[in-house]
XYZ file of N, CA and C in Angstrom:
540
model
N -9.073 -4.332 -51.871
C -10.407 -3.819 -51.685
C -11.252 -4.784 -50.849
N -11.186 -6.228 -50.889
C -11.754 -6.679 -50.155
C -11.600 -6.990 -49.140
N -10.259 -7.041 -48.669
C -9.536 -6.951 -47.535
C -9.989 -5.607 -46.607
N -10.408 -4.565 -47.262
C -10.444 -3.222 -46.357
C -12.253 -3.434 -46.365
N -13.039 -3.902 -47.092
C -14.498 -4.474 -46.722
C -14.851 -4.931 -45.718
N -13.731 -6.312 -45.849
C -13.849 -7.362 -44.224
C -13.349 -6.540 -43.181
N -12.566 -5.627 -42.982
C -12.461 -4.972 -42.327
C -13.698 -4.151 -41.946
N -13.990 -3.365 -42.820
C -15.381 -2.459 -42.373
C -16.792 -3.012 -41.409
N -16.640 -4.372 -42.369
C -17.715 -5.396 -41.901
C -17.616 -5.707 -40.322
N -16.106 -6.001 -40.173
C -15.784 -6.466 -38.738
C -15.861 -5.239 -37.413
N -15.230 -4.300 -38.000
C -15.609 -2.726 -37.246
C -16.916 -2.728 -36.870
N -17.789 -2.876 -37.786
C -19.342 -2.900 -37.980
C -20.418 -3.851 -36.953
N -19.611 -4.494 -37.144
C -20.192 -6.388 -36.052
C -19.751 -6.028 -34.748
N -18.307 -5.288 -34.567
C -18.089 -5.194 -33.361
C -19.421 -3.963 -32.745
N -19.619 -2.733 -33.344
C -19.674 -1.633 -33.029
C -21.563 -1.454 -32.830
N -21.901 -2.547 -33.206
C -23.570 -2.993 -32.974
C -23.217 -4.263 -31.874
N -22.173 -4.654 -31.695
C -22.050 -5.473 -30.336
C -22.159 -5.029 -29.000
N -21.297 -3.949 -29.406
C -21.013 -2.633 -27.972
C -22.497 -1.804 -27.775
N -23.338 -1.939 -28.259
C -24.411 -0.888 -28.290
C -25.427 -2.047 -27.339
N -25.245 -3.163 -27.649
C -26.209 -4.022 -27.027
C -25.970 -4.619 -25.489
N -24.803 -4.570 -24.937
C -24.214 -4.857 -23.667
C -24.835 -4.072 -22.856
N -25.972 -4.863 -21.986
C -26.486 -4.220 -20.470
C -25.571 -3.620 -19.250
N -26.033 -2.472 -18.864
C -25.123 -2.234 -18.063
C -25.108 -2.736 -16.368
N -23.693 -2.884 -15.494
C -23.387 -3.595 -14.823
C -24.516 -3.500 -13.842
N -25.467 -4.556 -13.006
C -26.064 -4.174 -11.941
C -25.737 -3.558 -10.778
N -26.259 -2.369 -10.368
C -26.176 -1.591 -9.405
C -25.755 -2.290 -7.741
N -25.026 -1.971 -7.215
C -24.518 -2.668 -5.744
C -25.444 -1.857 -4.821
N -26.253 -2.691 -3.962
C -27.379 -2.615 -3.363
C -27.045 -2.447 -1.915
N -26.792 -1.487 -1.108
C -26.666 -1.732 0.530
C -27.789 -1.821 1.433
N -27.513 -3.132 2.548
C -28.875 -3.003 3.876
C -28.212 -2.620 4.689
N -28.863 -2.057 5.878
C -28.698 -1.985 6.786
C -29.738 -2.187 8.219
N -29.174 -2.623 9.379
C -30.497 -2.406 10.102
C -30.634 -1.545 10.720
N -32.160 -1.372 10.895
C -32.497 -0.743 12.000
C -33.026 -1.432 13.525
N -32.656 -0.319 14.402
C -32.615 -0.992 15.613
C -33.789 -0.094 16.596
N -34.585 -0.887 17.112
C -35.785 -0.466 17.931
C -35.444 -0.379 19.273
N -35.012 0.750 20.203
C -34.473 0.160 21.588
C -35.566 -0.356 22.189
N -35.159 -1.076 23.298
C -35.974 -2.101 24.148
C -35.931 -1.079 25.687
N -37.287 -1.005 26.025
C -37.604 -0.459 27.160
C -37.236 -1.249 28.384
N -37.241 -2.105 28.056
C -36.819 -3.268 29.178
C -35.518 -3.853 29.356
N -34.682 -3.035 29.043
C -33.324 -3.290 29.056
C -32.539 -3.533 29.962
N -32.948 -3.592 31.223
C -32.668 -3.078 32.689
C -31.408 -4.192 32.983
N -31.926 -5.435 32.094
C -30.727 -6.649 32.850
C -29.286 -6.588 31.974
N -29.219 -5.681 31.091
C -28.092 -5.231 30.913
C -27.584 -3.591 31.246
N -28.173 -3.582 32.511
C -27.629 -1.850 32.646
C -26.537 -2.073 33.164
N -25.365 -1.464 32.914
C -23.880 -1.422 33.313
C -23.039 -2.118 32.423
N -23.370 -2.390 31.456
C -22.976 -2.803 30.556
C -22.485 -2.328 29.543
N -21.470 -2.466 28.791
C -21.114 -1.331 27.853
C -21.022 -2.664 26.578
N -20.859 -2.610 25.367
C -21.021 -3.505 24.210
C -19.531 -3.188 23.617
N -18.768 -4.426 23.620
C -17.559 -4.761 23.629
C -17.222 -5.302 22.235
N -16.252 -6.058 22.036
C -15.933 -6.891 20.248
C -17.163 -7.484 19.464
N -16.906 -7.430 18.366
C -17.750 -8.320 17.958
C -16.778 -9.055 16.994
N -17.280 -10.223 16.488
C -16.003 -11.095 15.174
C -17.079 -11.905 14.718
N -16.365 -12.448 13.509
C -17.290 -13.357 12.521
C -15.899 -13.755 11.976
N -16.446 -14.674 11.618
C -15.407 -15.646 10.954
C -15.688 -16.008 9.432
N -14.723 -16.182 8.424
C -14.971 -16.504 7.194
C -15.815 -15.631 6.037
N -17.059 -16.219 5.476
C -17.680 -15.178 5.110
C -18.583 -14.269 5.581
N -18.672 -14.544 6.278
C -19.790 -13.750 7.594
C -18.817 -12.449 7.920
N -17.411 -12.744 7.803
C -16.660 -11.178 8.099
C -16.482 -10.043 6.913
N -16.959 -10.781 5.800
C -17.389 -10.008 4.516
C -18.781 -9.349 4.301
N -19.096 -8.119 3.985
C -20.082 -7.623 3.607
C -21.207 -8.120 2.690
N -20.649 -9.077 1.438
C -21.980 -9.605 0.691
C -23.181 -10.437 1.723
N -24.112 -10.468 1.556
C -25.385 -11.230 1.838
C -25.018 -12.596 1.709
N -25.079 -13.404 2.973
C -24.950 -14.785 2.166
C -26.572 -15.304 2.224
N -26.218 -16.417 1.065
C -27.757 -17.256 1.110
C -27.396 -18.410 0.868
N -28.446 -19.270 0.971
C -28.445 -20.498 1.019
C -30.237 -21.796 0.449
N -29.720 -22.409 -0.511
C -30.799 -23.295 -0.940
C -30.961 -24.447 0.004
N -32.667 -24.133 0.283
C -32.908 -24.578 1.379
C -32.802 -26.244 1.443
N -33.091 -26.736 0.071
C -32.425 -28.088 -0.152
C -30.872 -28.597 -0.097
N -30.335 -27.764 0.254
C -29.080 -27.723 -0.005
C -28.474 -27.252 1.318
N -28.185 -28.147 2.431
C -27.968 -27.098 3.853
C -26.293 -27.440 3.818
N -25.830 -28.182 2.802
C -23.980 -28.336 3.191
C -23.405 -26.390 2.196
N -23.879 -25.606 1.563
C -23.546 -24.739 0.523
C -24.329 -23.506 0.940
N -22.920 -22.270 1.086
C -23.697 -21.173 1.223
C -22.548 -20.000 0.088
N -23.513 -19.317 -0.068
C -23.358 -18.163 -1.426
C -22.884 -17.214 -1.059
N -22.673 -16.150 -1.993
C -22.953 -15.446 -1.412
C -23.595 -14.096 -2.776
N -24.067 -13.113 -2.337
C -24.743 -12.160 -3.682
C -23.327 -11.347 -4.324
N -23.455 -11.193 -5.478
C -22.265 -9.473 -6.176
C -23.322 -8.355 -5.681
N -23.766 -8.202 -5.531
C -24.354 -6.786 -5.540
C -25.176 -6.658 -4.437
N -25.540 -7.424 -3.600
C -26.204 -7.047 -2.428
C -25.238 -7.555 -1.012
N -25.223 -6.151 -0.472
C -24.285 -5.926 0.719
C -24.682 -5.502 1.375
N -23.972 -5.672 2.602
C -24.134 -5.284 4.008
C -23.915 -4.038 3.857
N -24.118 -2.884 4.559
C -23.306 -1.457 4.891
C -21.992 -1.673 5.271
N -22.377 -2.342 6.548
C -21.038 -3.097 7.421
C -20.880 -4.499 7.311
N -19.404 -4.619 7.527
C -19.728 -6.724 7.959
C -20.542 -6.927 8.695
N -21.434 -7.848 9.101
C -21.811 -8.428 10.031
C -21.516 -8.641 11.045
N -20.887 -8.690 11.477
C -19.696 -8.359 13.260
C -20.464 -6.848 13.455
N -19.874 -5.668 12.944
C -20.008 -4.443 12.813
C -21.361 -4.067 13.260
N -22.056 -4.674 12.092
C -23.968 -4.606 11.858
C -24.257 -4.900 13.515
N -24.183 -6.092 13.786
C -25.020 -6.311 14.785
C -24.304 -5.958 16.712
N -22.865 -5.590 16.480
C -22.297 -4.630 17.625
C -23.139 -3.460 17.356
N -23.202 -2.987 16.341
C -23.799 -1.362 16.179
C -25.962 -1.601 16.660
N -26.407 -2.371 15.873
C -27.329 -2.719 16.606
C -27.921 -3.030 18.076
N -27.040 -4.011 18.404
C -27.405 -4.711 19.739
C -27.016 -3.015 20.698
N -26.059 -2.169 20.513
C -26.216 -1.528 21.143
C -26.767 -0.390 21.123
N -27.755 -0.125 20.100
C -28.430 0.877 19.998
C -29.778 0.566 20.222
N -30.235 -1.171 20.324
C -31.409 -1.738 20.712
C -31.382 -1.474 22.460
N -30.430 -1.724 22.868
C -29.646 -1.628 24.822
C -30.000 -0.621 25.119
N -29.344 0.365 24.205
C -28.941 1.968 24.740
C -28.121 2.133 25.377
N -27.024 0.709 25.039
C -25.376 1.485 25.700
C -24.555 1.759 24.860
N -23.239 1.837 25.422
C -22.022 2.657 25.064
C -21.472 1.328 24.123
N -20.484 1.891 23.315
C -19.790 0.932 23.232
C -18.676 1.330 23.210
N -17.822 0.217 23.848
C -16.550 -0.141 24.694
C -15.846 -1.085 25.068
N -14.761 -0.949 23.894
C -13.974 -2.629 23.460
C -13.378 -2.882 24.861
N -13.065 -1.752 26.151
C -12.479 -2.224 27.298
C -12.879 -2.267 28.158
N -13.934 -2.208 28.270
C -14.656 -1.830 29.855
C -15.091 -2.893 30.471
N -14.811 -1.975 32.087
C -14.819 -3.293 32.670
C -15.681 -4.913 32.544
N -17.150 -4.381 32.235
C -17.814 -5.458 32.354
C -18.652 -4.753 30.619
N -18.546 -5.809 30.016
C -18.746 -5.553 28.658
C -19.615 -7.147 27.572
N -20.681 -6.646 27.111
C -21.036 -7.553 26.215
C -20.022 -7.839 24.747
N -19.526 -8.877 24.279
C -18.906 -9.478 23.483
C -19.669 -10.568 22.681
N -19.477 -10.925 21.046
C -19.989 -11.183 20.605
C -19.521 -12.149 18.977
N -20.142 -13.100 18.961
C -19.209 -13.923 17.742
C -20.551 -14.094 16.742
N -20.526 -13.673 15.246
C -21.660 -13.790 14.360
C -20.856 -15.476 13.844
N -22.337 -16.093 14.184
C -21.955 -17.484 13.585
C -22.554 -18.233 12.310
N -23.896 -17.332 12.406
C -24.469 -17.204 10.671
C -25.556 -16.362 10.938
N -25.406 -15.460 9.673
C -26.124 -14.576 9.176
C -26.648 -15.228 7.629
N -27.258 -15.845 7.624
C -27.933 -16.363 6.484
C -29.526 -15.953 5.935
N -29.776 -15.950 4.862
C -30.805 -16.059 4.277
C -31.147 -17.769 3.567
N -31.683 -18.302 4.034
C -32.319 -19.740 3.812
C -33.992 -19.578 2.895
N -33.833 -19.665 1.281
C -35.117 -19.656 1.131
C -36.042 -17.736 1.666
N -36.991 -18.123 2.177
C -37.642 -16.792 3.172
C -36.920 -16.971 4.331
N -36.199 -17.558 4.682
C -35.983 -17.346 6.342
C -34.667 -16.924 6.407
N -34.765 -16.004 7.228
C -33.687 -15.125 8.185
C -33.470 -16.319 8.843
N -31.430 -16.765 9.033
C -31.363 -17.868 9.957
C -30.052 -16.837 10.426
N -30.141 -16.528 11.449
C -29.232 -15.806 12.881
C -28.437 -16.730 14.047
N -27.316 -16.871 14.179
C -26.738 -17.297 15.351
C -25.588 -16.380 15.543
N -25.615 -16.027 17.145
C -24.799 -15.847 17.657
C -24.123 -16.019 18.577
N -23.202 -16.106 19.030
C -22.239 -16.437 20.451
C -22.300 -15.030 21.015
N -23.000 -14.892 22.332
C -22.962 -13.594 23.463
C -22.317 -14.230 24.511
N -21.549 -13.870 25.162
C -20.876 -13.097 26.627
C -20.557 -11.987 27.073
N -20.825 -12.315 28.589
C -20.501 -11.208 29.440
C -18.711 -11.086 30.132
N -18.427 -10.520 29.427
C -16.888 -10.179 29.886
C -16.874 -9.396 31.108
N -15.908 -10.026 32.559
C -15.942 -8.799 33.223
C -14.380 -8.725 33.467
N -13.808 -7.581 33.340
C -12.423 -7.571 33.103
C -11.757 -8.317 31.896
N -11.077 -9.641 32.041
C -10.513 -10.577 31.402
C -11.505 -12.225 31.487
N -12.065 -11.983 31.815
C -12.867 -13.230 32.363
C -13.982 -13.476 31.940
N -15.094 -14.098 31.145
C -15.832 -14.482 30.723
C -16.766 -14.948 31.708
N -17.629 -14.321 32.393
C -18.849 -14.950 33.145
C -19.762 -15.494 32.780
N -20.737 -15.320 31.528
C -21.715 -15.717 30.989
C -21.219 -16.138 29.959
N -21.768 -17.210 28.828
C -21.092 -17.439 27.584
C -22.097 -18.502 27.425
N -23.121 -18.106 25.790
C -24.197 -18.491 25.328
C -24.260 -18.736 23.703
N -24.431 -19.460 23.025
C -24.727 -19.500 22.099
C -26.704 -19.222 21.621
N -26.751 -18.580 20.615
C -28.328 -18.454 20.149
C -28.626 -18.531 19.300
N -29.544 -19.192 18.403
C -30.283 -19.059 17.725
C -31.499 -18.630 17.167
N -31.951 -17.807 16.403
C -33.313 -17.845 15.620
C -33.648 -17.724 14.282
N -34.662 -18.502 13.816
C -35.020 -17.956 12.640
C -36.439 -17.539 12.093
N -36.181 -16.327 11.150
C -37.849 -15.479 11.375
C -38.010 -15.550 9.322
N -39.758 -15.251 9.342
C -40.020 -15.747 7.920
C -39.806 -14.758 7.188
N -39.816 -14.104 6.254
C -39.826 -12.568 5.636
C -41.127 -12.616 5.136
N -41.841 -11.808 5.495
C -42.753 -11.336 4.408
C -43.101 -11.751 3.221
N -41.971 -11.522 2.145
C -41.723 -11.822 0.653
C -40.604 -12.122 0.574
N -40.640 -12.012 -0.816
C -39.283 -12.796 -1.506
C -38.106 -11.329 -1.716
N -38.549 -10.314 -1.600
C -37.000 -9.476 -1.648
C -36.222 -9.280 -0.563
N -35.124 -8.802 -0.753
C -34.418 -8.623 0.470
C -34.343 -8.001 1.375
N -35.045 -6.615 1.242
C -35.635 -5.696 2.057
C -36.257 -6.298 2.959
N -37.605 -7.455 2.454
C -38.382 -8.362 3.638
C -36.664 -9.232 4.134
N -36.153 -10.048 3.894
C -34.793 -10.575 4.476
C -34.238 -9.671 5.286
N -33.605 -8.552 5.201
C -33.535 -7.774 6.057
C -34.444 -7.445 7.524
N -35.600 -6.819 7.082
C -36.618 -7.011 8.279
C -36.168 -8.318 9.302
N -36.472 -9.424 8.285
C -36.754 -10.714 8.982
C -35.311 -10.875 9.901
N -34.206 -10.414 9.643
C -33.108 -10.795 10.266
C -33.163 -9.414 11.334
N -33.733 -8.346 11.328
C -34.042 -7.831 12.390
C -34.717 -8.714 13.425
N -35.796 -8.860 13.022
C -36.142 -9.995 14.196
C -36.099 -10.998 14.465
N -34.891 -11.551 14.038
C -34.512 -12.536 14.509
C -33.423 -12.280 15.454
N -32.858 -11.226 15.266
C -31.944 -10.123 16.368
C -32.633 -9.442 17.651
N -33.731 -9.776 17.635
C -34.680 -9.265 18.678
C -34.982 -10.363 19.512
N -35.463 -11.441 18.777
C -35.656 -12.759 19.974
C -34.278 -12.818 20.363
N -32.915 -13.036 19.437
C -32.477 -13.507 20.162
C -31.895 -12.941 21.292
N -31.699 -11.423 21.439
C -31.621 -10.485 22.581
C -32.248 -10.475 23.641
N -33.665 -10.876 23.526
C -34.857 -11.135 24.348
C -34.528 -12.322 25.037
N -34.172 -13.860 24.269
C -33.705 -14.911 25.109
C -32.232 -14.496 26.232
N -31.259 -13.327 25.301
C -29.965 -12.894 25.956
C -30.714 -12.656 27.201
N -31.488 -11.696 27.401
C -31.792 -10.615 28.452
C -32.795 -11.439 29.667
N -33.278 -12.119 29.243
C -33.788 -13.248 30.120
C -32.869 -14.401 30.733
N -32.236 -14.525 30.170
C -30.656 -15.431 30.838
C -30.377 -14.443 31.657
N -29.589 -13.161 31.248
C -29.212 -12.096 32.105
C -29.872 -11.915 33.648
N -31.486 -12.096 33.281
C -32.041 -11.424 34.736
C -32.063 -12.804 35.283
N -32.242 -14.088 34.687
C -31.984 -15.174 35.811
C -30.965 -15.354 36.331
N -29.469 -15.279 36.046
C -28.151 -15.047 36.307
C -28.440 -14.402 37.719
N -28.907 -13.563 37.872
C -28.839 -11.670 38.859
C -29.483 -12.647 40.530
């Protein structure tokens, strides 16, 4: 009899255990949006070619980073990209252009994500752009920017890494027309 008690008891402990377990947080997707640029002119003929990222940057979670802390980067469970980051900002940059995209063409923008970070409020963006023409690499730039968010959620992070995708297109496109 007391053996089948401790039993009941233990059924009991478990079964008010299970009632109290929060459920798993919801997986959160960003994505950007892209504003085309009227002034696009120094990439007309251009079609938007590879993009790559390396490491975690070719994974979908959000990475971040404590701003005291610049050797360590994170990354979120539940807040993701739509796309990797490669993906994100090929699909962007060319819908900011208003070109095609086209892993072969002849003369084609190409592209390496070198951090997509969240630092604190700041959107921190680098990327590697070139101009491929055929097999050959004519232009080849590294860029940087970083923009503040608004606030502290990620929605403002998002924004902010929009524009930080905007200068640095803006510095691209100004190289471009001095090149010409």
């Amino acid at each position: 009899m007391i053996r089948l008690l401790a039993i009941l008891v233990l059924l009991a402990g478990l079964a008010a255990c299970g009632g109290n377990v929060a459920p798993a947080p919801q997986e959160q997707f960003y994505r950007l949006q892209a504003v085309p640029l009227a002034d696009a002119g120094a990439a007309a003929g251009l079609a938007v070619g590879r993009f790559s990222a390396d490491s975690i940057y070719a994974e979908r979670p959000l990475v971040y980073g404590d701003p005291g802390d610049p050797h360590t980067a994170r990354q979120y469970h539940y807040h993701l990209w739509l796309y990797p980051p490669a993906q994100l900002v090929r699909d962007h940059l060319a819908q900011t252009l208003g070109a095609r995209q086209a892993d072969f063409a002849e003369r084609r923008i190409e592209g390496r994500v070198l951090r997509f970070d969240r630092v604190g409020r700041q959107a921190v963006v680098e990327l590697e752009l070139r101009v491929v023409q055929g097999r050959e690499a004519i232009f080849d730039r590294r860029y940087a920017a970083e923009e503040t968010a608004s606030g502290d959620g990620l929605r403002a992070h998002v924004e902010a890494s929009e524009r930080a995708l905007a200068t640095i297109y803006g510095r691209f496109l100004a190289d471009l027309r001095t090149r010409r």
